[in-house]
């Protein structure tokens, strides 16, 4: 293990794994208990449109993906409040539009030389110091958001109508949550890619839900599990020359299958 830490890229990868684990543990818990998995999936895949647009405009792909994801998140929040009956279909349309738009923009970009596979399946071993600062900033934003609105988030998650009667602006809070989810998804893309990010956002909270009795406990255990999955996945990818993102998700899904026989606490 010590020989791995001699490499700067592995140090950055471990730092990224730590930050992404907290992001996925905290936001993933809110995604699971609010049943927002499909919304998060739509944002993740739709954000590919921002990557393609960024390449076409010659700006940072992560900046483009962030702005595009925020736009998609705002649209999905609006649709959630206005049209619940066909929400899954509308999200599917936005999902497909984002992917198709990204591909078209990439096709129109003359002489691009960016490895798009790294955004689809992750490239945690190529994380830069700038990426770490970006991830850290989003984690700080998430912590502030959760600490400030913790009680309101719990109320909305378990009984939105009751929370609204108690004076909680559930529409605004839900919109803010979706926008935070959008940023979290984009920041996690560097670790496992937009194809696999939903697994890292949902598997740790799903497992943690069985063994905890509070939202705070679920967030804590989810973050720890995500960190374990990332750590083991990185070790496997290093020793066997495998894709890091896929290795992390394979470890996570293996743990998911192993916990199935256990009953919920």
PDB file of C-alpha atoms in Angstrom:
ATOM      1  CA  UNK A   1       0.000   0.000   0.000  1.00  0.00           C
ATOM      2  CA  UNK A   2       2.806   2.435   0.888  1.00  0.00           C
ATOM      3  CA  UNK A   3       4.378   2.124  -2.569  1.00  0.00           C
ATOM      4  CA  UNK A   4       1.109   3.274  -4.160  1.00  0.00           C
ATOM      5  CA  UNK A   5       1.090   6.495  -2.137  1.00  0.00           C
ATOM      6  CA  UNK A   6       4.457   7.497  -3.586  1.00  0.00           C
ATOM      7  CA  UNK A   7       2.690   8.393  -6.845  1.00  0.00           C
ATOM      8  CA  UNK A   8       1.112  11.846  -6.959  1.00  0.00           C
ATOM      9  CA  UNK A   9      -1.737  10.691  -9.203  1.00  0.00           C
ATOM     10  CA  UNK A  10      -2.694   8.040  -6.625  1.00  0.00           C
ATOM     11  CA  UNK A  11      -2.618  10.617  -3.846  1.00  0.00           C
ATOM     12  CA  UNK A  12      -4.954  12.847  -5.855  1.00  0.00           C
ATOM     13  CA  UNK A  13      -7.158   9.836  -6.630  1.00  0.00           C
ATOM     14  CA  UNK A  14      -7.467   8.988  -2.924  1.00  0.00           C
ATOM     15  CA  UNK A  15      -8.290  12.599  -2.064  1.00  0.00           C
ATOM     16  CA  UNK A  16     -10.919  12.585  -4.802  1.00  0.00           C
ATOM     17  CA  UNK A  17     -12.318   9.291  -3.494  1.00  0.00           C
ATOM     18  CA  UNK A  18     -12.605  10.789  -0.001  1.00  0.00           C
ATOM     19  CA  UNK A  19     -14.424  13.894  -1.220  1.00  0.00           C
ATOM     20  CA  UNK A  20     -16.700  12.024  -3.627  1.00  0.00           C
ATOM     21  CA  UNK A  21     -17.557   9.507  -0.893  1.00  0.00           C
ATOM     22  CA  UNK A  22     -18.857  12.267   1.361  1.00  0.00           C
ATOM     23  CA  UNK A  23     -20.717  13.868  -1.535  1.00  0.00           C
ATOM     24  CA  UNK A  24     -22.373  10.591  -2.520  1.00  0.00           C
ATOM     25  CA  UNK A  25     -23.035   9.549   1.068  1.00  0.00           C
ATOM     26  CA  UNK A  26     -24.821  12.766   1.989  1.00  0.00           C
ATOM     27  CA  UNK A  27     -26.622  13.577  -1.259  1.00  0.00           C
ATOM     28  CA  UNK A  28     -27.210   9.912  -2.093  1.00  0.00           C
ATOM     29  CA  UNK A  29     -29.126   9.527   1.165  1.00  0.00           C
ATOM     30  CA  UNK A  30     -31.416  12.422   0.244  1.00  0.00           C
ATOM     31  CA  UNK A  31     -31.853  11.003  -3.256  1.00  0.00           C
ATOM     32  CA  UNK A  32     -32.880   7.594  -1.934  1.00  0.00           C
ATOM     33  CA  UNK A  33     -35.289   8.739   0.775  1.00  0.00           C
ATOM     34  CA  UNK A  34     -36.910  11.283  -1.566  1.00  0.00           C
ATOM     35  CA  UNK A  35     -37.175   8.719  -4.394  1.00  0.00           C
ATOM     36  CA  UNK A  36     -35.221  10.921  -6.794  1.00  0.00           C
ATOM     37  CA  UNK A  37     -33.086   8.219  -8.407  1.00  0.00           C
ATOM     38  CA  UNK A  38     -34.627   8.627 -11.851  1.00  0.00           C
ATOM     39  CA  UNK A  39     -34.303  12.415 -11.651  1.00  0.00           C
ATOM     40  CA  UNK A  40     -30.626  12.081 -10.682  1.00  0.00           C
ATOM     41  CA  UNK A  41     -30.130   9.602 -13.534  1.00  0.00           C
ATOM     42  CA  UNK A  42     -31.724  12.008 -15.991  1.00  0.00           C
ATOM     43  CA  UNK A  43     -29.438  14.819 -14.854  1.00  0.00           C
ATOM     44  CA  UNK A  44     -26.350  12.582 -14.991  1.00  0.00           C
ATOM     45  CA  UNK A  45     -26.916  11.394 -18.537  1.00  0.00           C
ATOM     46  CA  UNK A  46     -28.365  14.683 -19.748  1.00  0.00           C
ATOM     47  CA  UNK A  47     -25.269  16.556 -18.548  1.00  0.00           C
ATOM     48  CA  UNK A  48     -23.400  14.965 -21.457  1.00  0.00           C
ATOM     49  CA  UNK A  49     -24.981  17.726 -23.512  1.00  0.00           C
ATOM     50  CA  UNK A  50     -23.009  20.245 -21.465  1.00  0.00           C
ATOM     51  CA  UNK A  51     -19.777  18.355 -22.110  1.00  0.00           C
ATOM     52  CA  UNK A  52     -20.365  18.389 -25.868  1.00  0.00           C
ATOM     53  CA  UNK A  53     -21.322  22.070 -25.810  1.00  0.00           C
ATOM     54  CA  UNK A  54     -18.212  22.915 -23.763  1.00  0.00           C
ATOM     55  CA  UNK A  55     -15.981  21.155 -26.288  1.00  0.00           C
ATOM     56  CA  UNK A  56     -17.655  23.069 -29.105  1.00  0.00           C
ATOM     57  CA  UNK A  57     -17.177  26.416 -27.313  1.00  0.00           C
ATOM     58  CA  UNK A  58     -13.655  25.593 -26.153  1.00  0.00           C
ATOM     59  CA  UNK A  59     -14.317  25.827 -22.403  1.00  0.00           C
ATOM     60  CA  UNK A  60     -13.832  23.367 -19.532  1.00  0.00           C
ATOM     61  CA  UNK A  61     -16.067  20.286 -19.981  1.00  0.00           C
ATOM     62  CA  UNK A  62     -16.833  20.182 -16.238  1.00  0.00           C
ATOM     63  CA  UNK A  63     -17.932  23.835 -16.308  1.00  0.00           C
ATOM     64  CA  UNK A  64     -20.160  23.111 -19.288  1.00  0.00           C
ATOM     65  CA  UNK A  65     -21.560  19.987 -17.651  1.00  0.00           C
ATOM     66  CA  UNK A  66     -22.245  21.879 -14.408  1.00  0.00           C
ATOM     67  CA  UNK A  67     -24.153  24.679 -16.120  1.00  0.00           C
ATOM     68  CA  UNK A  68     -26.071  22.238 -18.326  1.00  0.00           C
ATOM     69  CA  UNK A  69     -26.894  20.020 -15.333  1.00  0.00           C
ATOM     70  CA  UNK A  70     -28.160  23.023 -13.355  1.00  0.00           C
ATOM     71  CA  UNK A  71     -30.383  23.943 -16.293  1.00  0.00           C
ATOM     72  CA  UNK A  72     -31.750  20.410 -16.532  1.00  0.00           C
ATOM     73  CA  UNK A  73     -32.236  20.324 -12.773  1.00  0.00           C
ATOM     74  CA  UNK A  74     -34.237  23.550 -12.871  1.00  0.00           C
ATOM     75  CA  UNK A  75     -36.455  22.186 -15.655  1.00  0.00           C
ATOM     76  CA  UNK A  76     -36.993  18.904 -13.804  1.00  0.00           C
ATOM     77  CA  UNK A  77     -37.865  20.743 -10.602  1.00  0.00           C
ATOM     78  CA  UNK A  78     -40.430  22.817 -12.501  1.00  0.00           C
ATOM     79  CA  UNK A  79     -41.916  19.718 -14.137  1.00  0.00           C
ATOM     80  CA  UNK A  80     -42.069  17.959 -10.766  1.00  0.00           C
ATOM     81  CA  UNK A  81     -44.161  20.760  -9.291  1.00  0.00           C
ATOM     82  CA  UNK A  82     -46.376  21.210 -12.350  1.00  0.00           C
ATOM     83  CA  UNK A  83     -46.847  17.779 -13.943  1.00  0.00           C
ATOM     84  CA  UNK A  84     -46.401  14.702 -11.775  1.00  0.00           C
ATOM     85  CA  UNK A  85     -48.508  12.375 -13.910  1.00  0.00           C
ATOM     86  CA  UNK A  86     -46.003  12.051 -16.770  1.00  0.00           C
ATOM     87  CA  UNK A  87     -42.835  13.008 -14.930  1.00  0.00           C
ATOM     88  CA  UNK A  88     -40.948   9.814 -15.799  1.00  0.00           C
ATOM     89  CA  UNK A  89     -41.663  10.290 -19.519  1.00  0.00           C
ATOM     90  CA  UNK A  90     -40.611  13.940 -19.447  1.00  0.00           C
ATOM     91  CA  UNK A  91     -37.374  13.095 -17.638  1.00  0.00           C
ATOM     92  CA  UNK A  92     -36.710  10.405 -20.233  1.00  0.00           C
ATOM     93  CA  UNK A  93     -37.106  13.002 -22.978  1.00  0.00           C
ATOM     94  CA  UNK A  94     -34.633  15.377 -21.285  1.00  0.00           C
ATOM     95  CA  UNK A  95     -32.258  12.446 -20.693  1.00  0.00           C
ATOM     96  CA  UNK A  96     -32.296  11.529 -24.393  1.00  0.00           C
ATOM     97  CA  UNK A  97     -32.082  15.164 -25.512  1.00  0.00           C
ATOM     98  CA  UNK A  98     -28.975  15.812 -23.398  1.00  0.00           C
ATOM     99  CA  UNK A  99     -27.161  12.747 -24.709  1.00  0.00           C
ATOM    100  CA  UNK A 100     -28.116  13.446 -28.333  1.00  0.00           C
ATOM    101  CA  UNK A 101     -27.226  17.149 -28.072  1.00  0.00           C
ATOM    102  CA  UNK A 102     -23.834  16.291 -26.581  1.00  0.00           C
ATOM    103  CA  UNK A 103     -23.054  13.851 -29.373  1.00  0.00           C
ATOM    104  CA  UNK A 104     -24.071  16.366 -32.063  1.00  0.00           C
ATOM    105  CA  UNK A 105     -21.967  19.131 -30.472  1.00  0.00           C
ATOM    106  CA  UNK A 106     -19.001  16.759 -30.291  1.00  0.00           C
ATOM    107  CA  UNK A 107     -19.444  15.876 -33.962  1.00  0.00           C
ATOM    108  CA  UNK A 108     -19.456  19.586 -34.850  1.00  0.00           C
ATOM    109  CA  UNK A 109     -16.294  20.300 -32.852  1.00  0.00           C
ATOM    110  CA  UNK A 110     -13.351  20.479 -35.273  1.00  0.00           C
ATOM    111  CA  UNK A 111     -10.329  18.432 -34.246  1.00  0.00           C
ATOM    112  CA  UNK A 112     -11.305  17.765 -30.618  1.00  0.00           C
ATOM    113  CA  UNK A 113      -8.807  15.580 -28.757  1.00  0.00           C
ATOM    114  CA  UNK A 114     -10.571  14.970 -25.452  1.00  0.00           C
ATOM    115  CA  UNK A 115     -11.006  11.419 -24.168  1.00  0.00           C
ATOM    116  CA  UNK A 116     -14.780  11.296 -23.881  1.00  0.00           C
ATOM    117  CA  UNK A 117     -14.628   7.825 -22.337  1.00  0.00           C
ATOM    118  CA  UNK A 118     -13.222   9.425 -19.194  1.00  0.00           C
ATOM    119  CA  UNK A 119     -16.469  11.347 -18.771  1.00  0.00           C
ATOM    120  CA  UNK A 120     -18.636   8.333 -19.548  1.00  0.00           C
ATOM    121  CA  UNK A 121     -16.848   5.848 -17.285  1.00  0.00           C
ATOM    122  CA  UNK A 122     -14.692   8.037 -15.051  1.00  0.00           C
ATOM    123  CA  UNK A 123     -10.993   8.794 -14.800  1.00  0.00           C
ATOM    124  CA  UNK A 124     -10.265   9.198 -11.112  1.00  0.00           C
ATOM    125  CA  UNK A 125      -6.572   8.424 -11.692  1.00  0.00           C
ATOM    126  CA  UNK A 126      -6.265  11.573 -13.819  1.00  0.00           C
ATOM    127  CA  UNK A 127      -7.871  13.942 -11.310  1.00  0.00           C
ATOM    128  CA  UNK A 128      -6.002  17.247 -11.097  1.00  0.00           C
ATOM    129  CA  UNK A 129      -5.507  19.644  -8.208  1.00  0.00           C
ATOM    130  CA  UNK A 130      -8.029  21.970  -9.855  1.00  0.00           C
ATOM    131  CA  UNK A 131     -10.577  19.134  -9.893  1.00  0.00           C
ATOM    132  CA  UNK A 132      -9.984  18.547  -6.176  1.00  0.00           C
ATOM    133  CA  UNK A 133     -10.632  22.213  -5.414  1.00  0.00           C
ATOM    134  CA  UNK A 134     -13.872  22.019  -7.392  1.00  0.00           C
ATOM    135  CA  UNK A 135     -14.988  18.853  -5.603  1.00  0.00           C
ATOM    136  CA  UNK A 136     -14.077  20.334  -2.238  1.00  0.00           C
ATOM    137  CA  UNK A 137     -16.092  23.475  -2.968  1.00  0.00           C
ATOM    138  CA  UNK A 138     -19.184  21.437  -3.837  1.00  0.00           C
ATOM    139  CA  UNK A 139     -18.749  19.327  -0.681  1.00  0.00           C
ATOM    140  CA  UNK A 140     -18.555  22.510   1.410  1.00  0.00           C
ATOM    141  CA  UNK A 141     -21.732  23.787  -0.277  1.00  0.00           C
ATOM    142  CA  UNK A 142     -23.491  20.484   0.436  1.00  0.00           C
ATOM    143  CA  UNK A 143     -22.481  20.540   4.113  1.00  0.00           C
ATOM    144  CA  UNK A 144     -23.766  24.099   4.534  1.00  0.00           C
ATOM    145  CA  UNK A 145     -27.022  23.230   2.750  1.00  0.00           C
ATOM    146  CA  UNK A 146     -27.663  20.137   4.885  1.00  0.00           C
ATOM    147  CA  UNK A 147     -26.721  21.811   8.164  1.00  0.00           C
ATOM    148  CA  UNK A 148     -28.926  24.845   7.496  1.00  0.00           C
ATOM    149  CA  UNK A 149     -31.953  22.913   6.204  1.00  0.00           C
ATOM    150  CA  UNK A 150     -31.545  19.592   8.044  1.00  0.00           C
ATOM    151  CA  UNK A 151     -34.882  19.684   9.904  1.00  0.00           C
ATOM    152  CA  UNK A 152     -36.771  20.940   6.865  1.00  0.00           C
ATOM    153  CA  UNK A 153     -35.193  18.251   4.671  1.00  0.00           C
ATOM    154  CA  UNK A 154     -36.251  15.526   7.113  1.00  0.00           C
ATOM    155  CA  UNK A 155     -39.790  16.901   7.271  1.00  0.00           C
ATOM    156  CA  UNK A 156     -40.062  17.160   3.484  1.00  0.00           C
ATOM    157  CA  UNK A 157     -38.560  13.719   2.933  1.00  0.00           C
ATOM    158  CA  UNK A 158     -41.052  11.882   5.134  1.00  0.00           C
ATOM    159  CA  UNK A 159     -44.211  13.978   4.779  1.00  0.00           C
ATOM    160  CA  UNK A 160     -44.072  16.886   2.331  1.00  0.00           C
ATOM    161  CA  UNK A 161     -47.712  17.887   2.905  1.00  0.00           C
ATOM    162  CA  UNK A 162     -47.275  18.068   6.670  1.00  0.00           C
ATOM    163  CA  UNK A 163     -44.029  20.007   6.230  1.00  0.00           C
ATOM    164  CA  UNK A 164     -45.838  22.510   4.020  1.00  0.00           C
ATOM    165  CA  UNK A 165     -48.543  22.955   6.646  1.00  0.00           C
ATOM    166  CA  UNK A 166     -45.825  23.684   9.203  1.00  0.00           C
ATOM    167  CA  UNK A 167     -44.543  26.531   7.050  1.00  0.00           C
ATOM    168  CA  UNK A 168     -41.776  24.804   5.083  1.00  0.00           C
ATOM    169  CA  UNK A 169     -41.523  26.044   1.497  1.00  0.00           C
ATOM    170  CA  UNK A 170     -41.279  22.532   0.087  1.00  0.00           C
ATOM    171  CA  UNK A 171     -41.233  23.629  -3.561  1.00  0.00           C
ATOM    172  CA  UNK A 172     -38.240  25.912  -3.035  1.00  0.00           C
ATOM    173  CA  UNK A 173     -36.440  23.368  -0.849  1.00  0.00           C
ATOM    174  CA  UNK A 174     -37.035  20.577  -3.376  1.00  0.00           C
ATOM    175  CA  UNK A 175     -35.752  22.797  -6.181  1.00  0.00           C
ATOM    176  CA  UNK A 176     -32.612  23.612  -4.191  1.00  0.00           C
ATOM    177  CA  UNK A 177     -32.116  19.915  -3.488  1.00  0.00           C
ATOM    178  CA  UNK A 178     -32.346  19.043  -7.190  1.00  0.00           C
ATOM    179  CA  UNK A 179     -29.806  21.759  -8.050  1.00  0.00           C
ATOM    180  CA  UNK A 180     -27.445  20.434  -5.354  1.00  0.00           C
ATOM    181  CA  UNK A 181     -27.942  16.937  -6.766  1.00  0.00           C
ATOM    182  CA  UNK A 182     -27.035  18.257 -10.231  1.00  0.00           C
ATOM    183  CA  UNK A 183     -23.742  19.700  -8.989  1.00  0.00           C
ATOM    184  CA  UNK A 184     -22.996  16.538  -6.989  1.00  0.00           C
ATOM    185  CA  UNK A 185     -23.534  14.359 -10.045  1.00  0.00           C
ATOM    186  CA  UNK A 186     -21.181  16.466 -12.160  1.00  0.00           C
ATOM    187  CA  UNK A 187     -18.448  16.476  -9.496  1.00  0.00           C
ATOM    188  CA  UNK A 188     -18.722  12.692  -9.178  1.00  0.00           C
ATOM    189  CA  UNK A 189     -18.345  12.166 -12.932  1.00  0.00           C
ATOM    190  CA  UNK A 190     -14.554  12.427 -12.645  1.00  0.00           C
ATOM    191  CA  UNK A 191     -14.556   9.439 -10.297  1.00  0.00           C
ATOM    192  CA  UNK A 192     -16.903   6.929 -11.919  1.00  0.00           C
ATOM    193  CA  UNK A 193     -18.337   8.640 -15.016  1.00  0.00           C
ATOM    194  CA  UNK A 194     -21.869   9.732 -15.836  1.00  0.00           C
ATOM    195  CA  UNK A 195     -22.875   6.175 -16.832  1.00  0.00           C
ATOM    196  CA  UNK A 196     -22.008   4.682 -13.431  1.00  0.00           C
ATOM    197  CA  UNK A 197     -22.429   7.614 -11.053  1.00  0.00           C
ATOM    198  CA  UNK A 198     -25.993   6.678 -10.061  1.00  0.00           C
ATOM    199  CA  UNK A 199     -24.731   3.388  -8.637  1.00  0.00           C
ATOM    200  CA  UNK A 200     -22.324   5.188  -6.295  1.00  0.00           C
ATOM    201  CA  UNK A 201     -25.072   7.636  -5.299  1.00  0.00           C
ATOM    202  CA  UNK A 202     -27.639   4.950  -4.475  1.00  0.00           C
ATOM    203  CA  UNK A 203     -25.943   1.703  -3.412  1.00  0.00           C
ATOM    204  CA  UNK A 204     -24.223   2.984  -0.219  1.00  0.00           C
ATOM    205  CA  UNK A 205     -27.408   4.709   1.086  1.00  0.00           C
ATOM    206  CA  UNK A 206     -29.513   1.667   0.228  1.00  0.00           C
ATOM    207  CA  UNK A 207     -27.205  -0.558   2.281  1.00  0.00           C
ATOM    208  CA  UNK A 208     -26.863   1.980   5.096  1.00  0.00           C
ATOM    209  CA  UNK A 209     -30.633   2.304   5.399  1.00  0.00           C
ATOM    210  CA  UNK A 210     -30.780  -1.278   6.693  1.00  0.00           C
ATOM    211  CA  UNK A 211     -28.377  -0.662   9.542  1.00  0.00           C
ATOM    212  CA  UNK A 212     -29.185   2.854  10.756  1.00  0.00           C
ATOM    213  CA  UNK A 213     -32.095   4.470  12.542  1.00  0.00           C
ATOM    214  CA  UNK A 214     -31.645   8.126  11.560  1.00  0.00           C
ATOM    215  CA  UNK A 215     -30.921  10.241   8.508  1.00  0.00           C
ATOM    216  CA  UNK A 216     -27.664  11.507  10.006  1.00  0.00           C
ATOM    217  CA  UNK A 217     -26.566   7.935  10.716  1.00  0.00           C
ATOM    218  CA  UNK A 218     -27.530   6.899   7.206  1.00  0.00           C
ATOM    219  CA  UNK A 219     -25.450   9.732   5.722  1.00  0.00           C
ATOM    220  CA  UNK A 220     -22.462   8.829   7.893  1.00  0.00           C
ATOM    221  CA  UNK A 221     -22.542   5.113   7.127  1.00  0.00           C
ATOM    222  CA  UNK A 222     -23.188   5.795   3.425  1.00  0.00           C
ATOM    223  CA  UNK A 223     -20.114   8.019   3.253  1.00  0.00           C
ATOM    224  CA  UNK A 224     -17.995   5.371   4.965  1.00  0.00           C
ATOM    225  CA  UNK A 225     -19.254   2.615   2.647  1.00  0.00           C
ATOM    226  CA  UNK A 226     -18.652   4.759  -0.442  1.00  0.00           C
ATOM    227  CA  UNK A 227     -15.102   5.412   0.765  1.00  0.00           C
ATOM    228  CA  UNK A 228     -14.498   1.683   1.300  1.00  0.00           C
ATOM    229  CA  UNK A 229     -15.845   0.893  -2.173  1.00  0.00           C
ATOM    230  CA  UNK A 230     -13.671   3.585  -3.752  1.00  0.00           C
ATOM    231  CA  UNK A 231     -10.576   2.463  -1.839  1.00  0.00           C
ATOM    232  CA  UNK A 232     -10.947  -1.204  -2.735  1.00  0.00           C
ATOM    233  CA  UNK A 233     -11.825  -0.318  -6.331  1.00  0.00           C
ATOM    234  CA  UNK A 234      -8.698   1.820  -6.656  1.00  0.00           C
ATOM    235  CA  UNK A 235      -6.509  -0.974  -5.268  1.00  0.00           C
ATOM    236  CA  UNK A 236      -8.017  -3.480  -7.703  1.00  0.00           C
ATOM    237  CA  UNK A 237      -7.563  -1.134 -10.650  1.00  0.00           C
ATOM    238  CA  UNK A 238      -3.935  -0.465  -9.680  1.00  0.00           C
ATOM    239  CA  UNK A 239      -2.897  -4.074  -9.138  1.00  0.00           C
ATOM    240  CA  UNK A 240      -4.795  -5.627 -12.059  1.00  0.00           C
ATOM    241  CA  UNK A 241      -4.657  -2.708 -14.538  1.00  0.00           C
ATOM    242  CA  UNK A 242      -8.440  -2.287 -14.619  1.00  0.00           C
ATOM    243  CA  UNK A 243     -10.704   0.698 -15.160  1.00  0.00           C
ATOM    244  CA  UNK A 244     -10.941   2.484 -11.800  1.00  0.00           C
ATOM    245  CA  UNK A 245     -14.549   3.643 -12.168  1.00  0.00           C
ATOM    246  CA  UNK A 246     -15.819   0.233 -13.218  1.00  0.00           C
ATOM    247  CA  UNK A 247     -13.820  -1.441 -10.438  1.00  0.00           C
ATOM    248  CA  UNK A 248     -15.382   0.842  -7.819  1.00  0.00           C
ATOM    249  CA  UNK A 249     -18.901   0.105  -9.036  1.00  0.00           C
ATOM    250  CA  UNK A 250     -18.185  -3.631  -9.247  1.00  0.00           C
ATOM    251  CA  UNK A 251     -17.125  -3.599  -5.586  1.00  0.00           C
ATOM    252  CA  UNK A 252     -20.238  -1.607  -4.662  1.00  0.00           C
ATOM    253  CA  UNK A 253     -22.605  -3.945  -6.498  1.00  0.00           C
ATOM    254  CA  UNK A 254     -20.901  -6.975  -4.934  1.00  0.00           C
ATOM    255  CA  UNK A 255     -21.520  -5.494  -1.491  1.00  0.00           C
ATOM    256  CA  UNK A 256     -25.111  -4.791  -2.512  1.00  0.00           C
ATOM    257  CA  UNK A 257     -25.645  -8.449  -3.400  1.00  0.00           C
ATOM    258  CA  UNK A 258     -23.983  -9.650  -0.188  1.00  0.00           C
ATOM    259  CA  UNK A 259     -26.269  -7.568   2.028  1.00  0.00           C
ATOM    260  CA  UNK A 260     -29.519  -8.741   0.423  1.00  0.00           C
ATOM    261  CA  UNK A 261     -30.076 -11.616   2.898  1.00  0.00           C
ATOM    262  CA  UNK A 262     -29.929  -9.213   5.867  1.00  0.00           C
ATOM    263  CA  UNK A 263     -33.216  -7.872   7.148  1.00  0.00           C
ATOM    264  CA  UNK A 264     -33.754  -4.166   7.645  1.00  0.00           C
ATOM    265  CA  UNK A 265     -33.043  -3.003  11.164  1.00  0.00           C
TER     266      UNK A 265
END
